[in-house]
Amino acid sequence: MQNILTNAMDEASVGLKPFDEPIYITRPLVPTLKQVTEKLKGVWQSKWLTNHGDLHRELEEKLQVVLKVRNVSVFNNGTTALLTALKALDLPQGSEVITTPFTFPATVHCIAWNGLKPVFCDIEPDTMTIDADKIEELVNKNTSAILGVHVYGLPCDVEKIQKVADSYNLKVIYDAAHAFTAEINGKGIGNYGDISMFSFHATKLFHTAEGGCLSYNDDQYIDKLYYLRNFGIKNEEEVVEIGINGKMNEIQAAIGLLNLDLIGEEKLKRKEIKSVYIKHLALLDGITLLEFPKNTTDSMGYFVVKIDQKEFGVSRNEIYDSLKQYNVFARKYFYPLCSEYEPYKQLKSSSTTNLPVANKIKDEVLCLPFYGGLGAVNAGKICKIIEYIKYRNKISTEVSV
Ligand code: T4K
């Protein structure tokens, strides 16, 4: 078996050796230290480090334009932002929020931390977002809201979801952590639902090291969110809400303002990497590439493939493990499903019969390294490694039969 491999397509003949440095799923955009120091001069002079400083305000104003939304409230991270969004909606304690199991734990934890009950709905096979056609059957008299996730930046079926919500008087919240600058027909994704949350974590295309924001059209949330984000304090003598400390500090805001200037170029670099991945991987049987619907824009946060083990010959897990041997650290976002986590696995809606699509897809998805600094050449090399993994398996299967 070894001989056949060596003669036909061994690692050396295709120029494959592990990367010298680990290749991670992403690397954060960073402005130069000089730029950061320059930007922080005013902060140091004023000694105003947090609590709604000038840079915090400037970032909110700029984000309204970039995200094409009416209102933006920035937070110290996306999770606090989402927690606060749910709090602001005043949903009845113990009521049910229909959501997706195919997401980062924060989405579902925010529901539970608010004293609400998550109810899992299956996902749609192509976009992997909550299946809008399956929401209605989960609605009952205790349902108060729907929390959709624009996973990998792929928009949920926002129109259908709104229709169900309107029929049953439900609130709609979107976790748009992955969807910075995503649009539907030219409209900023943060305009849909009652409130949307964006994450500005270091692993996101646009980041403030840690951070996040809420976007919303209804002005009634401006003051409410302002108070909730700052312990409920209205003024020195009045506390009007059961608030939290969700404030973004000036150092985070400074990084954000500088990064806003960098994301255009970063997106172009990612576009090139995306086209290299597509060119090579589209040729391999058993790999499905994610397609963004025509009327939507890719926010360039993730590059995701789905592996059909039967067709590809190798499972997603084997590819993931084999890539590690080449110093490539792909990620299985989102495996396992949130419905399989200890705190949620007993829920009725966590049953595999309720979530057949999500349970299939969780074993198929693989997020490949995707960031400008990766470069087209390295992206090509990752494709070659994947191709080699497939080929190696094919040869060994042929030899063993
Ligand atoms: N909703 C959704 C749908 C989300 O995906 C997230 C976060 C949230 C809500 C919550 O938003 P935040 O509260 O975080 O704002 C990462 C991120 O930590 C997390 O923010 C993100 N989703 C999730 C999808 O990915 P991990 O556990 O995979 O991160 P970690 O530390 O393994 O980092 C991944 C790779 O990134 C590392 O291997 C190397 C690279 N990296 C990471 C950091 C932190 C760097 O190069 N530099 C860095 O500073 O969760």
PDB file of C-alpha atoms in Angstrom, residues 3-148:
ATOM      1  CA  ASN A   3       4.496   1.730  -2.438  1.00  0.00           C
ATOM      2  CA  ILE A   4       1.466   2.598  -4.466  1.00  0.00           C
ATOM      3  CA  LEU A   5       1.057   5.794  -2.487  1.00  0.00           C
ATOM      4  CA  THR A   6       4.689   6.734  -2.970  1.00  0.00           C
ATOM      5  CA  ASN A   7       4.674   6.068  -6.686  1.00  0.00           C
ATOM      6  CA  ALA A   8       1.429   7.738  -7.487  1.00  0.00           C
ATOM      7  CA  MET A   9       1.048  10.825  -5.332  1.00  0.00           C
ATOM      8  CA  ASP A  10       3.130  10.920  -2.211  1.00  0.00           C
ATOM      9  CA  GLU A  11       3.411  13.973  -0.031  1.00  0.00           C
ATOM     10  CA  ALA A  12       6.784  14.990  -1.415  1.00  0.00           C
ATOM     11  CA  SER A  13       5.726  14.772  -5.057  1.00  0.00           C
ATOM     12  CA  VAL A  14       2.860  17.176  -4.443  1.00  0.00           C
ATOM     13  CA  GLY A  15       5.073  19.432  -2.352  1.00  0.00           C
ATOM     14  CA  LEU A  16       3.231  18.849   0.897  1.00  0.00           C
ATOM     15  CA  LYS A  17       4.791  19.375   4.249  1.00  0.00           C
ATOM     16  CA  PRO A  18       3.315  20.796   7.426  1.00  0.00           C
ATOM     17  CA  PHE A  19       3.181  24.581   7.700  1.00  0.00           C
ATOM     18  CA  ASP A  20       6.079  25.940   9.776  1.00  0.00           C
ATOM     19  CA  GLU A  21       3.687  27.968  11.939  1.00  0.00           C
ATOM     20  CA  PRO A  22       0.193  26.943  13.061  1.00  0.00           C
ATOM     21  CA  ILE A  23      -2.511  28.078  10.663  1.00  0.00           C
ATOM     22  CA  TYR A  24      -5.544  29.048  12.736  1.00  0.00           C
ATOM     23  CA  ILE A  25      -9.138  29.518  11.719  1.00  0.00           C
ATOM     24  CA  THR A  26      -8.582  33.267  11.855  1.00  0.00           C
ATOM     25  CA  ARG A  27      -6.176  36.006  12.948  1.00  0.00           C
ATOM     26  CA  PRO A  28      -7.429  39.382  14.102  1.00  0.00           C
ATOM     27  CA  LEU A  29      -6.967  42.547  12.098  1.00  0.00           C
ATOM     28  CA  VAL A  30      -4.616  44.832  13.970  1.00  0.00           C
ATOM     29  CA  PRO A  31      -3.829  48.483  13.317  1.00  0.00           C
ATOM     30  CA  THR A  32      -0.193  49.478  13.890  1.00  0.00           C
ATOM     31  CA  LEU A  33       0.795  50.171  17.490  1.00  0.00           C
ATOM     32  CA  LYS A  34       1.710  53.676  16.346  1.00  0.00           C
ATOM     33  CA  GLN A  35      -1.849  54.233  15.131  1.00  0.00           C
ATOM     34  CA  VAL A  36      -3.240  52.914  18.400  1.00  0.00           C
ATOM     35  CA  THR A  37      -0.988  55.169  20.460  1.00  0.00           C
ATOM     36  CA  GLU A  38      -1.938  58.156  18.322  1.00  0.00           C
ATOM     37  CA  LYS A  39      -5.644  57.372  18.690  1.00  0.00           C
ATOM     38  CA  LEU A  40      -5.336  56.981  22.458  1.00  0.00           C
ATOM     39  CA  LYS A  41      -3.524  60.282  23.007  1.00  0.00           C
ATOM     40  CA  GLY A  42      -6.768  62.146  23.612  1.00  0.00           C
ATOM     41  CA  VAL A  43      -8.025  59.417  25.938  1.00  0.00           C
ATOM     42  CA  TRP A  44      -4.845  59.613  28.006  1.00  0.00           C
ATOM     43  CA  GLN A  45      -4.987  63.409  28.108  1.00  0.00           C
ATOM     44  CA  SER A  46      -8.628  63.540  29.148  1.00  0.00           C
ATOM     45  CA  LYS A  47      -8.258  60.539  31.459  1.00  0.00           C
ATOM     46  CA  TRP A  48     -11.774  59.560  30.385  1.00  0.00           C
ATOM     47  CA  LEU A  49     -11.385  55.798  29.993  1.00  0.00           C
ATOM     48  CA  THR A  50     -14.928  54.436  29.963  1.00  0.00           C
ATOM     49  CA  ASN A  51     -18.598  55.261  30.742  1.00  0.00           C
ATOM     50  CA  HIS A  52     -19.757  56.580  27.378  1.00  0.00           C
ATOM     51  CA  GLY A  53     -16.641  58.505  26.337  1.00  0.00           C
ATOM     52  CA  ASP A  54     -16.084  60.395  23.092  1.00  0.00           C
ATOM     53  CA  LEU A  55     -14.715  57.412  21.146  1.00  0.00           C
ATOM     54  CA  HIS A  56     -17.610  55.235  22.292  1.00  0.00           C
ATOM     55  CA  ARG A  57     -20.021  57.843  20.912  1.00  0.00           C
ATOM     56  CA  GLU A  58     -18.028  58.225  17.695  1.00  0.00           C
ATOM     57  CA  LEU A  59     -18.030  54.468  17.137  1.00  0.00           C
ATOM     58  CA  GLU A  60     -21.805  54.257  17.591  1.00  0.00           C
ATOM     59  CA  GLU A  61     -22.321  57.006  15.028  1.00  0.00           C
ATOM     60  CA  LYS A  62     -19.961  55.412  12.489  1.00  0.00           C
ATOM     61  CA  LEU A  63     -21.545  51.988  12.949  1.00  0.00           C
ATOM     62  CA  GLN A  64     -24.982  53.377  12.146  1.00  0.00           C
ATOM     63  CA  VAL A  65     -23.612  54.283   8.727  1.00  0.00           C
ATOM     64  CA  VAL A  66     -21.570  51.127   8.138  1.00  0.00           C
ATOM     65  CA  LEU A  67     -24.396  48.800   9.204  1.00  0.00           C
ATOM     66  CA  LYS A  68     -27.054  50.975   7.481  1.00  0.00           C
ATOM     67  CA  VAL A  69     -29.248  51.016  10.603  1.00  0.00           C
ATOM     68  CA  ARG A  70     -31.102  53.685  12.557  1.00  0.00           C
ATOM     69  CA  ASN A  71     -29.806  53.025  16.080  1.00  0.00           C
ATOM     70  CA  VAL A  72     -26.672  51.388  17.471  1.00  0.00           C
ATOM     71  CA  SER A  73     -25.731  50.767  21.105  1.00  0.00           C
ATOM     72  CA  VAL A  74     -22.237  49.386  21.624  1.00  0.00           C
ATOM     73  CA  PHE A  75     -21.381  46.915  24.412  1.00  0.00           C
ATOM     74  CA  ASN A  76     -18.318  45.366  26.016  1.00  0.00           C
ATOM     75  CA  ASN A  77     -18.988  42.059  24.256  1.00  0.00           C
ATOM     76  CA  GLY A  78     -21.623  40.415  22.095  1.00  0.00           C
ATOM     77  CA  THR A  79     -22.914  38.163  24.858  1.00  0.00           C
ATOM     78  CA  THR A  80     -23.683  41.038  27.224  1.00  0.00           C
ATOM     79  CA  ALA A  81     -25.317  42.821  24.309  1.00  0.00           C
ATOM     80  CA  LEU A  82     -27.589  39.850  23.576  1.00  0.00           C
ATOM     81  CA  LEU A  83     -28.390  39.358  27.263  1.00  0.00           C
ATOM     82  CA  THR A  84     -29.373  42.997  27.453  1.00  0.00           C
ATOM     83  CA  ALA A  85     -31.432  42.860  24.261  1.00  0.00           C
ATOM     84  CA  LEU A  86     -33.549  40.043  25.678  1.00  0.00           C
ATOM     85  CA  LYS A  87     -33.899  41.927  28.959  1.00  0.00           C
ATOM     86  CA  ALA A  88     -35.011  45.072  27.140  1.00  0.00           C
ATOM     87  CA  LEU A  89     -37.856  43.207  25.461  1.00  0.00           C
ATOM     88  CA  ASP A  90     -39.479  42.489  28.857  1.00  0.00           C
ATOM     89  CA  LEU A  91     -40.454  38.938  27.947  1.00  0.00           C
ATOM     90  CA  PRO A  92     -42.516  37.172  30.632  1.00  0.00           C
ATOM     91  CA  GLN A  93     -40.340  35.149  33.038  1.00  0.00           C
ATOM     92  CA  GLY A  94     -40.346  31.451  32.153  1.00  0.00           C
ATOM     93  CA  SER A  95     -41.775  32.056  28.689  1.00  0.00           C
ATOM     94  CA  GLU A  96     -40.416  30.180  25.692  1.00  0.00           C
ATOM     95  CA  VAL A  97     -38.027  31.477  23.059  1.00  0.00           C
ATOM     96  CA  ILE A  98     -37.750  29.467  19.855  1.00  0.00           C
ATOM     97  CA  THR A  99     -34.188  29.261  18.623  1.00  0.00           C
ATOM     98  CA  THR A 100     -31.641  27.231  16.687  1.00  0.00           C
ATOM     99  CA  PRO A 101     -29.394  24.541  18.157  1.00  0.00           C
ATOM    100  CA  PHE A 102     -26.777  25.246  15.459  1.00  0.00           C
ATOM    101  CA  THR A 103     -24.957  28.152  17.058  1.00  0.00           C
ATOM    102  CA  PHE A 104     -22.338  29.209  19.593  1.00  0.00           C
ATOM    103  CA  PRO A 105     -23.336  28.507  23.235  1.00  0.00           C
ATOM    104  CA  ALA A 106     -23.782  32.224  23.973  1.00  0.00           C
ATOM    105  CA  THR A 107     -26.990  32.415  21.932  1.00  0.00           C
ATOM    106  CA  VAL A 108     -28.854  29.872  24.012  1.00  0.00           C
ATOM    107  CA  HIS A 109     -27.235  30.809  27.327  1.00  0.00           C
ATOM    108  CA  CYS A 110     -28.548  34.366  26.927  1.00  0.00           C
ATOM    109  CA  ILE A 111     -32.080  32.985  26.766  1.00  0.00           C
ATOM    110  CA  ALA A 112     -31.579  30.838  29.874  1.00  0.00           C
ATOM    111  CA  TRP A 113     -29.795  33.614  31.842  1.00  0.00           C
ATOM    112  CA  ASN A 114     -32.833  35.784  31.312  1.00  0.00           C
ATOM    113  CA  GLY A 115     -35.041  33.192  33.023  1.00  0.00           C
ATOM    114  CA  LEU A 116     -36.540  32.137  29.693  1.00  0.00           C
ATOM    115  CA  LYS A 117     -36.842  28.656  28.223  1.00  0.00           C
ATOM    116  CA  PRO A 118     -35.069  27.823  24.965  1.00  0.00           C
ATOM    117  CA  VAL A 119     -37.086  25.718  22.528  1.00  0.00           C
ATOM    118  CA  PHE A 120     -35.018  24.288  19.714  1.00  0.00           C
ATOM    119  CA  CYS A 121     -36.245  24.404  16.148  1.00  0.00           C
ATOM    120  CA  ASP A 122     -34.542  22.479  13.342  1.00  0.00           C
ATOM    121  CA  ILE A 123     -32.466  24.236  10.712  1.00  0.00           C
ATOM    122  CA  GLU A 124     -32.773  24.666   6.997  1.00  0.00           C
ATOM    123  CA  PRO A 125     -30.301  22.388   5.108  1.00  0.00           C
ATOM    124  CA  ASP A 126     -28.816  24.978   2.741  1.00  0.00           C
ATOM    125  CA  THR A 127     -28.482  28.104   4.869  1.00  0.00           C
ATOM    126  CA  MET A 128     -28.229  26.194   8.165  1.00  0.00           C
ATOM    127  CA  THR A 129     -30.316  28.938   9.792  1.00  0.00           C
ATOM    128  CA  ILE A 130     -33.508  28.288  11.773  1.00  0.00           C
ATOM    129  CA  ASP A 131     -36.108  26.639   9.531  1.00  0.00           C
ATOM    130  CA  ALA A 132     -38.849  29.263   9.316  1.00  0.00           C
ATOM    131  CA  ASP A 133     -41.346  26.636   8.122  1.00  0.00           C
ATOM    132  CA  LYS A 134     -40.912  24.674  11.337  1.00  0.00           C
ATOM    133  CA  ILE A 135     -41.298  27.523  13.805  1.00  0.00           C
ATOM    134  CA  GLU A 136     -45.074  27.708  13.858  1.00  0.00           C
ATOM    135  CA  GLU A 137     -45.539  24.127  15.069  1.00  0.00           C
ATOM    136  CA  LEU A 138     -43.427  24.993  18.145  1.00  0.00           C
ATOM    137  CA  VAL A 139     -45.465  28.047  19.095  1.00  0.00           C
ATOM    138  CA  ASN A 140     -47.800  27.718  22.081  1.00  0.00           C
ATOM    139  CA  LYS A 141     -49.400  30.092  24.581  1.00  0.00           C
ATOM    140  CA  ASN A 142     -46.103  30.396  26.480  1.00  0.00           C
ATOM    141  CA  THR A 143     -44.034  31.419  23.473  1.00  0.00           C
ATOM    142  CA  SER A 144     -42.805  34.996  23.670  1.00  0.00           C
ATOM    143  CA  ALA A 145     -40.061  35.334  21.047  1.00  0.00           C
ATOM    144  CA  ILE A 146     -38.016  33.893  18.206  1.00  0.00           C
ATOM    145  CA  LEU A 147     -34.235  34.170  18.302  1.00  0.00           C
ATOM    146  CA  GLY A 148     -32.675  33.476  14.897  1.00  0.00           C
TER     147      GLY A 148
END
